[in-house]
mmCIF file of C-alpha atoms and ligand atoms in Angstrom:
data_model
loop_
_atom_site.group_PDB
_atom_site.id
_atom_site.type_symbol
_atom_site.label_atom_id
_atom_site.label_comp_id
_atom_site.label_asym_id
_atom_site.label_seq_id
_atom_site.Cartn_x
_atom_site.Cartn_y
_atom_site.Cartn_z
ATOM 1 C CA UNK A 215 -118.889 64.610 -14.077
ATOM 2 C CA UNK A 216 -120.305 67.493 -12.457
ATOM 3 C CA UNK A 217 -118.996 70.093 -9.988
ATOM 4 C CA UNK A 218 -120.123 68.431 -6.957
ATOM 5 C CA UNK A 219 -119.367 64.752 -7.931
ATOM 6 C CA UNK A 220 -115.761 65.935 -8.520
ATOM 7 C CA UNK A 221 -115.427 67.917 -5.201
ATOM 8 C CA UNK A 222 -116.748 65.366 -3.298
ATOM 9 C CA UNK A 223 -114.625 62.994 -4.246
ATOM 10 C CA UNK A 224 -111.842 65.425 -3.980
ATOM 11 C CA UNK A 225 -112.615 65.752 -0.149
ATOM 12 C CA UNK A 226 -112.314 61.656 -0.041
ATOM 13 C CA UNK A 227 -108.822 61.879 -1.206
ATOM 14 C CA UNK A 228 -107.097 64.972 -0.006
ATOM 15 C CA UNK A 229 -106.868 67.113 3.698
ATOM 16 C CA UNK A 230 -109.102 70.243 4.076
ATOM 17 C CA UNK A 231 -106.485 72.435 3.525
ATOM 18 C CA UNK A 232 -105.743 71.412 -0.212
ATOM 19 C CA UNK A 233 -109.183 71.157 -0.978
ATOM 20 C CA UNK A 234 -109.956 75.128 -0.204
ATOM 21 C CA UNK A 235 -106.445 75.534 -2.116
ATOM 22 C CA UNK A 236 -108.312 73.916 -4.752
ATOM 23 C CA UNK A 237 -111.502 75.808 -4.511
ATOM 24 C CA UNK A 238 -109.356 79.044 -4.447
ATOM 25 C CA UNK A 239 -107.210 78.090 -7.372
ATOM 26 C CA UNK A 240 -110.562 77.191 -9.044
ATOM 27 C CA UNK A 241 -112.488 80.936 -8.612
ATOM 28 C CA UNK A 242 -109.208 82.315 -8.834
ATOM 29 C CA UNK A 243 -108.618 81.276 -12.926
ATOM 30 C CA UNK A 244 -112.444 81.669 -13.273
ATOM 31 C CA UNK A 245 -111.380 85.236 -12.766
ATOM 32 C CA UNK A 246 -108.163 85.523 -14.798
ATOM 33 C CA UNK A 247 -109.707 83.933 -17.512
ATOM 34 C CA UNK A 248 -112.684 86.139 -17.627
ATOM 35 C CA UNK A 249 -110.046 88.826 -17.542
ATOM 36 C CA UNK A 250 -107.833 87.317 -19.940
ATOM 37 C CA UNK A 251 -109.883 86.280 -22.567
ATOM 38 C CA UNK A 252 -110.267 82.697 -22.319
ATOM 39 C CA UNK A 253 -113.185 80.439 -21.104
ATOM 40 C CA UNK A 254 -113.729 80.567 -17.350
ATOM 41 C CA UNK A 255 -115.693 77.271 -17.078
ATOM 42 C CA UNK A 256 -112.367 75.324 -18.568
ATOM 43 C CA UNK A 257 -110.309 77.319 -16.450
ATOM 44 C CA UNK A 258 -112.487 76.786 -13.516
ATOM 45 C CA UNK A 259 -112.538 72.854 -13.917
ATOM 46 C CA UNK A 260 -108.590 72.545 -14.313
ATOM 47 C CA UNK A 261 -108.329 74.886 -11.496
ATOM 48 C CA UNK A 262 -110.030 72.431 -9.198
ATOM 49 C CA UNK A 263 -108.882 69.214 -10.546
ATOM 50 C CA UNK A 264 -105.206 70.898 -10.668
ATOM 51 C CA UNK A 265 -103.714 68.983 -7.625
ATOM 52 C CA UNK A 266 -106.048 65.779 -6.936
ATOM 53 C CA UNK A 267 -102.474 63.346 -7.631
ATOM 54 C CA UNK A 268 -100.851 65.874 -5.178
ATOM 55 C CA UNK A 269 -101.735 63.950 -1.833
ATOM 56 C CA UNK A 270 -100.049 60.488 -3.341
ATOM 57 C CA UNK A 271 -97.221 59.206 -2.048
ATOM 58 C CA UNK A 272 -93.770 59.382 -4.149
ATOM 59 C CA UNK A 273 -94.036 55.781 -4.372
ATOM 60 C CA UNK A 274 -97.449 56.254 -5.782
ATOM 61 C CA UNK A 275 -96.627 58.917 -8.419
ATOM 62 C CA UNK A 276 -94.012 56.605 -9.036
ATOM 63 C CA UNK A 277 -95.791 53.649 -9.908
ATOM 64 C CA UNK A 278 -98.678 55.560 -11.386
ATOM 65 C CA UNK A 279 -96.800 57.310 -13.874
ATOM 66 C CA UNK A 280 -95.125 54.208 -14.845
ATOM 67 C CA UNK A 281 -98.917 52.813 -15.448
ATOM 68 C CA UNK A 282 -99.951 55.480 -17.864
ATOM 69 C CA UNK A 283 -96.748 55.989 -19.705
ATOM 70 C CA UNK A 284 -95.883 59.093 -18.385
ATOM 71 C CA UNK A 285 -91.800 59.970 -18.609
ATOM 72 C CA UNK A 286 -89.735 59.484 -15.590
ATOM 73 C CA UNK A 287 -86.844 61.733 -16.388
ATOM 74 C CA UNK A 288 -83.891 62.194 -14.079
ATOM 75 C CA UNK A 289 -85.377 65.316 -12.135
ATOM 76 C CA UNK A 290 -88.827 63.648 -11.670
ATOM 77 C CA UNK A 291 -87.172 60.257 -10.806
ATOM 78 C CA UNK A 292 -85.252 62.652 -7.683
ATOM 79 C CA UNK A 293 -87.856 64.512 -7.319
ATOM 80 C CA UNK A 294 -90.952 62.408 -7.500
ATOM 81 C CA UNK A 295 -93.424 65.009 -6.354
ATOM 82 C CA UNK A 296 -93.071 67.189 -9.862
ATOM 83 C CA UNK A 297 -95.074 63.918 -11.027
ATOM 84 C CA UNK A 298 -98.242 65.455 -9.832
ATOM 85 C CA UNK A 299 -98.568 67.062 -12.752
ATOM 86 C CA UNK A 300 -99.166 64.914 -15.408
ATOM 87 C CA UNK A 301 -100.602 61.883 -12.933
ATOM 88 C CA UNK A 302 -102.925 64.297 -12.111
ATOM 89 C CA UNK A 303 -103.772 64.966 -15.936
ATOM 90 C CA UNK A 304 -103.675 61.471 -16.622
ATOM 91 C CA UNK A 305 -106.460 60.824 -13.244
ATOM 92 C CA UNK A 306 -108.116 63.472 -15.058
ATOM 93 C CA UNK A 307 -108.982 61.657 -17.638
ATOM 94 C CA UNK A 308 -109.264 58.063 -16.372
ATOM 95 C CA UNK A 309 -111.331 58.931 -13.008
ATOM 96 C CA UNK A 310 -112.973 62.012 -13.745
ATOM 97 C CA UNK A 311 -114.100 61.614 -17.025
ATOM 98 C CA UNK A 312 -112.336 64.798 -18.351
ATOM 99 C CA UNK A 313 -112.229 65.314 -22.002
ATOM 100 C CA UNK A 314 -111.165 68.529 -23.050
ATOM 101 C CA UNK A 315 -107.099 68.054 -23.769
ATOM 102 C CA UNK A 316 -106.262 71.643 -23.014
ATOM 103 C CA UNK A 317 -107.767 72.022 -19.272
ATOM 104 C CA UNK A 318 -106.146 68.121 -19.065
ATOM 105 C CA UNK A 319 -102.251 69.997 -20.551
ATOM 106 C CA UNK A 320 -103.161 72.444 -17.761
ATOM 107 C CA UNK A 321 -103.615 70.098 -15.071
ATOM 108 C CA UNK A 322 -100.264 68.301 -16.357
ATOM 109 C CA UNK A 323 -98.273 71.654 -16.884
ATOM 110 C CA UNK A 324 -98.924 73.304 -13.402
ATOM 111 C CA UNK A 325 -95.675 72.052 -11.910
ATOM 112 C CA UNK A 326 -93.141 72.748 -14.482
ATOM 113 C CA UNK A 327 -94.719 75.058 -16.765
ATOM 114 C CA UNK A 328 -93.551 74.951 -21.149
ATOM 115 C CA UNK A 329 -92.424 76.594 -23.423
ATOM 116 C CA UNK A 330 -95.207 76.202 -25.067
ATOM 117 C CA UNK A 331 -98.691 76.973 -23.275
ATOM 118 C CA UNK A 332 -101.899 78.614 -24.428
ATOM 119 C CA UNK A 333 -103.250 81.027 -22.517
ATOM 120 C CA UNK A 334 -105.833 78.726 -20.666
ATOM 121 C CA UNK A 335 -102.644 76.943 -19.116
ATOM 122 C CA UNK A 336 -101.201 80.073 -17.835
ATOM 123 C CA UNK A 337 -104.458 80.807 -16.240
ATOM 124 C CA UNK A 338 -104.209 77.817 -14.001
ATOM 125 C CA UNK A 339 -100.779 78.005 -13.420
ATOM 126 C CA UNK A 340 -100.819 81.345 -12.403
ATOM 127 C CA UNK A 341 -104.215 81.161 -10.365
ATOM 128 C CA UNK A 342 -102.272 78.347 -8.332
ATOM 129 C CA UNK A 343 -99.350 80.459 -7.306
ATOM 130 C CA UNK A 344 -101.940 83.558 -6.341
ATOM 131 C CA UNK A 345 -104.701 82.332 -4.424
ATOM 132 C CA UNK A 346 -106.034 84.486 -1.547
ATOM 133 C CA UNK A 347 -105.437 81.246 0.742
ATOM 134 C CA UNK A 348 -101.366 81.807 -0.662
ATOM 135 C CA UNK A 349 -99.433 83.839 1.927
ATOM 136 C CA UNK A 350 -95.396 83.347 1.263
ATOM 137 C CA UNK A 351 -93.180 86.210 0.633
ATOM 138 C CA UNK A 352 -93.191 87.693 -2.683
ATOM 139 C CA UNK A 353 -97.226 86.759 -3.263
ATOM 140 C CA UNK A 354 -98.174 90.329 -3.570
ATOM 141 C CA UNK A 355 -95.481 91.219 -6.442
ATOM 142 C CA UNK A 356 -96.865 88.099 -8.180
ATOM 143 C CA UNK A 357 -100.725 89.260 -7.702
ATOM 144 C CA UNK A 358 -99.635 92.266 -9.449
ATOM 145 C CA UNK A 359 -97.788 90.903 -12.170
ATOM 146 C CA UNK A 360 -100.790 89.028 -12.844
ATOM 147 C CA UNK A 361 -102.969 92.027 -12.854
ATOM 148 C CA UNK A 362 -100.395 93.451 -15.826
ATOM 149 C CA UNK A 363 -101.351 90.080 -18.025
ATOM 150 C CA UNK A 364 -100.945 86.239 -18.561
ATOM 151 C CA UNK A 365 -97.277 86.624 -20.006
ATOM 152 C CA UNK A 366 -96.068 89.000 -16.904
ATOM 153 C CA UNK A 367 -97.927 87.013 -14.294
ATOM 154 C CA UNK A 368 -96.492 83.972 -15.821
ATOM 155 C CA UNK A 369 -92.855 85.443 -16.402
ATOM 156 C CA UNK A 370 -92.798 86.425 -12.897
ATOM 157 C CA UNK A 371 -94.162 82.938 -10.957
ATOM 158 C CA UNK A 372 -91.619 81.171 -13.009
ATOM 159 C CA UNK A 373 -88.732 83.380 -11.487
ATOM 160 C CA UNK A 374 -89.886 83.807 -8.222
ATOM 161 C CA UNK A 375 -89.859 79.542 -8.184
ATOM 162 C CA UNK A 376 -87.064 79.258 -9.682
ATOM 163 C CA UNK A 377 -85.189 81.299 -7.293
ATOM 164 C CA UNK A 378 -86.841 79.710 -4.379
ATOM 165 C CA UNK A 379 -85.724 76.118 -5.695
ATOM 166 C CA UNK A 380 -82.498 77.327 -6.124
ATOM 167 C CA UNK A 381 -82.019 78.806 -2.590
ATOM 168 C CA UNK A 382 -83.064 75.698 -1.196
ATOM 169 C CA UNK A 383 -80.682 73.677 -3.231
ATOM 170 C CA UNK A 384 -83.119 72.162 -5.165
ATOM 171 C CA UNK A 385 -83.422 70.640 -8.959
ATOM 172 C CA UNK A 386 -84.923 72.432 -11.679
ATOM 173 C CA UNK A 387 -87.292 70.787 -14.503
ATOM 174 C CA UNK A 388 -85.790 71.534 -17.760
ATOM 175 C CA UNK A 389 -89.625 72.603 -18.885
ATOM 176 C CA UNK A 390 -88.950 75.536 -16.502
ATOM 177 C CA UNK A 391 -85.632 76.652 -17.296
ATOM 178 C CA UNK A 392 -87.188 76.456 -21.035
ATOM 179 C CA UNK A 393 -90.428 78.281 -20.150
ATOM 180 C CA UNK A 394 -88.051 81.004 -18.718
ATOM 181 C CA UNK A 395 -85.878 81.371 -21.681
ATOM 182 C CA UNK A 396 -89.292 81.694 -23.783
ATOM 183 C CA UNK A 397 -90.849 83.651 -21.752
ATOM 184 C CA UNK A 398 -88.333 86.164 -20.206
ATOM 185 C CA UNK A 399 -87.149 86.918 -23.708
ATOM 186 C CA UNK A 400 -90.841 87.725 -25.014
ATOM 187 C CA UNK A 401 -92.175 89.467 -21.910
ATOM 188 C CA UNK A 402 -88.684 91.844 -22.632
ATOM 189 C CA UNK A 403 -90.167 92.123 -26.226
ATOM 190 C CA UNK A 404 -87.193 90.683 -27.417
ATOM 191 C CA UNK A 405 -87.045 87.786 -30.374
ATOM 192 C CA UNK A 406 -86.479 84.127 -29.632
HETATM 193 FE FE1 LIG B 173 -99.698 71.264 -7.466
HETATM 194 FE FE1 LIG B 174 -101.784 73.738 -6.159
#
């Protein structure tokens, strides 16, 4: 499906808002992957595609996860909205004709994060904490752990989230306490 098809029907299923979020995210791991090292097209398409199951209601992600097999574990069945994720990577495939399994891991991984993700899937989850549309507090420190490389940008969106769930009182996946423990422990140059 090409650029255009996709966009268009992004616009049919999400507000304007999330759709320049999505344009942003898009141009934004174009960018990082140029300056990475890793295909900008692929990083370009996940970026876009990243959040089209994040407009769906919780009983939606509910029921749609439950239609393509995708594990309801105790923090996504509290906290339904994580489910974006891998619906999303799973609409990927069955609506939008998507193919290639690492920009569809990239789509799924964007919420949570892994321990285990290739460079292409830091990319997008980076790019979507970053965008220029992004304005919270702490953005900047982000944008410039970014600029230092994949593992420091990643390192340092993973801790600024996790603090921010936890000063809200809020669940945390156990992919993202694990993508922490990897990654704060080889950012620090230290084994694992
Ligand atoms: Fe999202
Ligand atoms: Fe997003």
């Amino acid at each position: 499906m090409d650029r255009e098809k996709i966009i268009n029907i992004l616009r049919s299923t999400m507000p304007e808002k999330r759709l320049n979020h999505s344009l942003q995210v898009s141009e934004t791991a174009a960018h990082l992957a140029m300056n990475y090292g890793c295909d900008p097209g692929r990083a370009a398409l996940a970026g876009l595609l990243h959040d089209c199951a994040r407009d769906r209601s919780d009983e939606e992600l509910l029921s749609l996860a439950g239609e393509y097999g995708i594990n309801i574990s105790f923090v996504e069945s509290r906290c339904p909205l994580i489910l974006h994720g891998p619906v999303g990577a799973a609409l990927c495939r069955d609506r939008f004709g998507v193919d290639d399994k690492e920009v569809i891991r990239a789509v799924a991984l964007h919420t949570t994060g892994s321990p285990e993700m290739s460079l292409l899937e830091k990319v997008v989850y980076i790019a979507d904490k970053i965008e220029p549309g992004r304005r919270y507090d702490g953005v900047a420190v982000l944008r410039e752990a970014a600029r230092r490389g994949p593992d420091e940008g990643l390192v340092a969106c993973l801790a600024h989230f996790m603090y921010y769930l936890i000063n809200k009182g809020e669940i945390i996946h156990p992919d993202m306490v694990s993508a922490w423990n990897i990654m704060a422990l080889k950012v620090a140059g230290r084994n694992f």
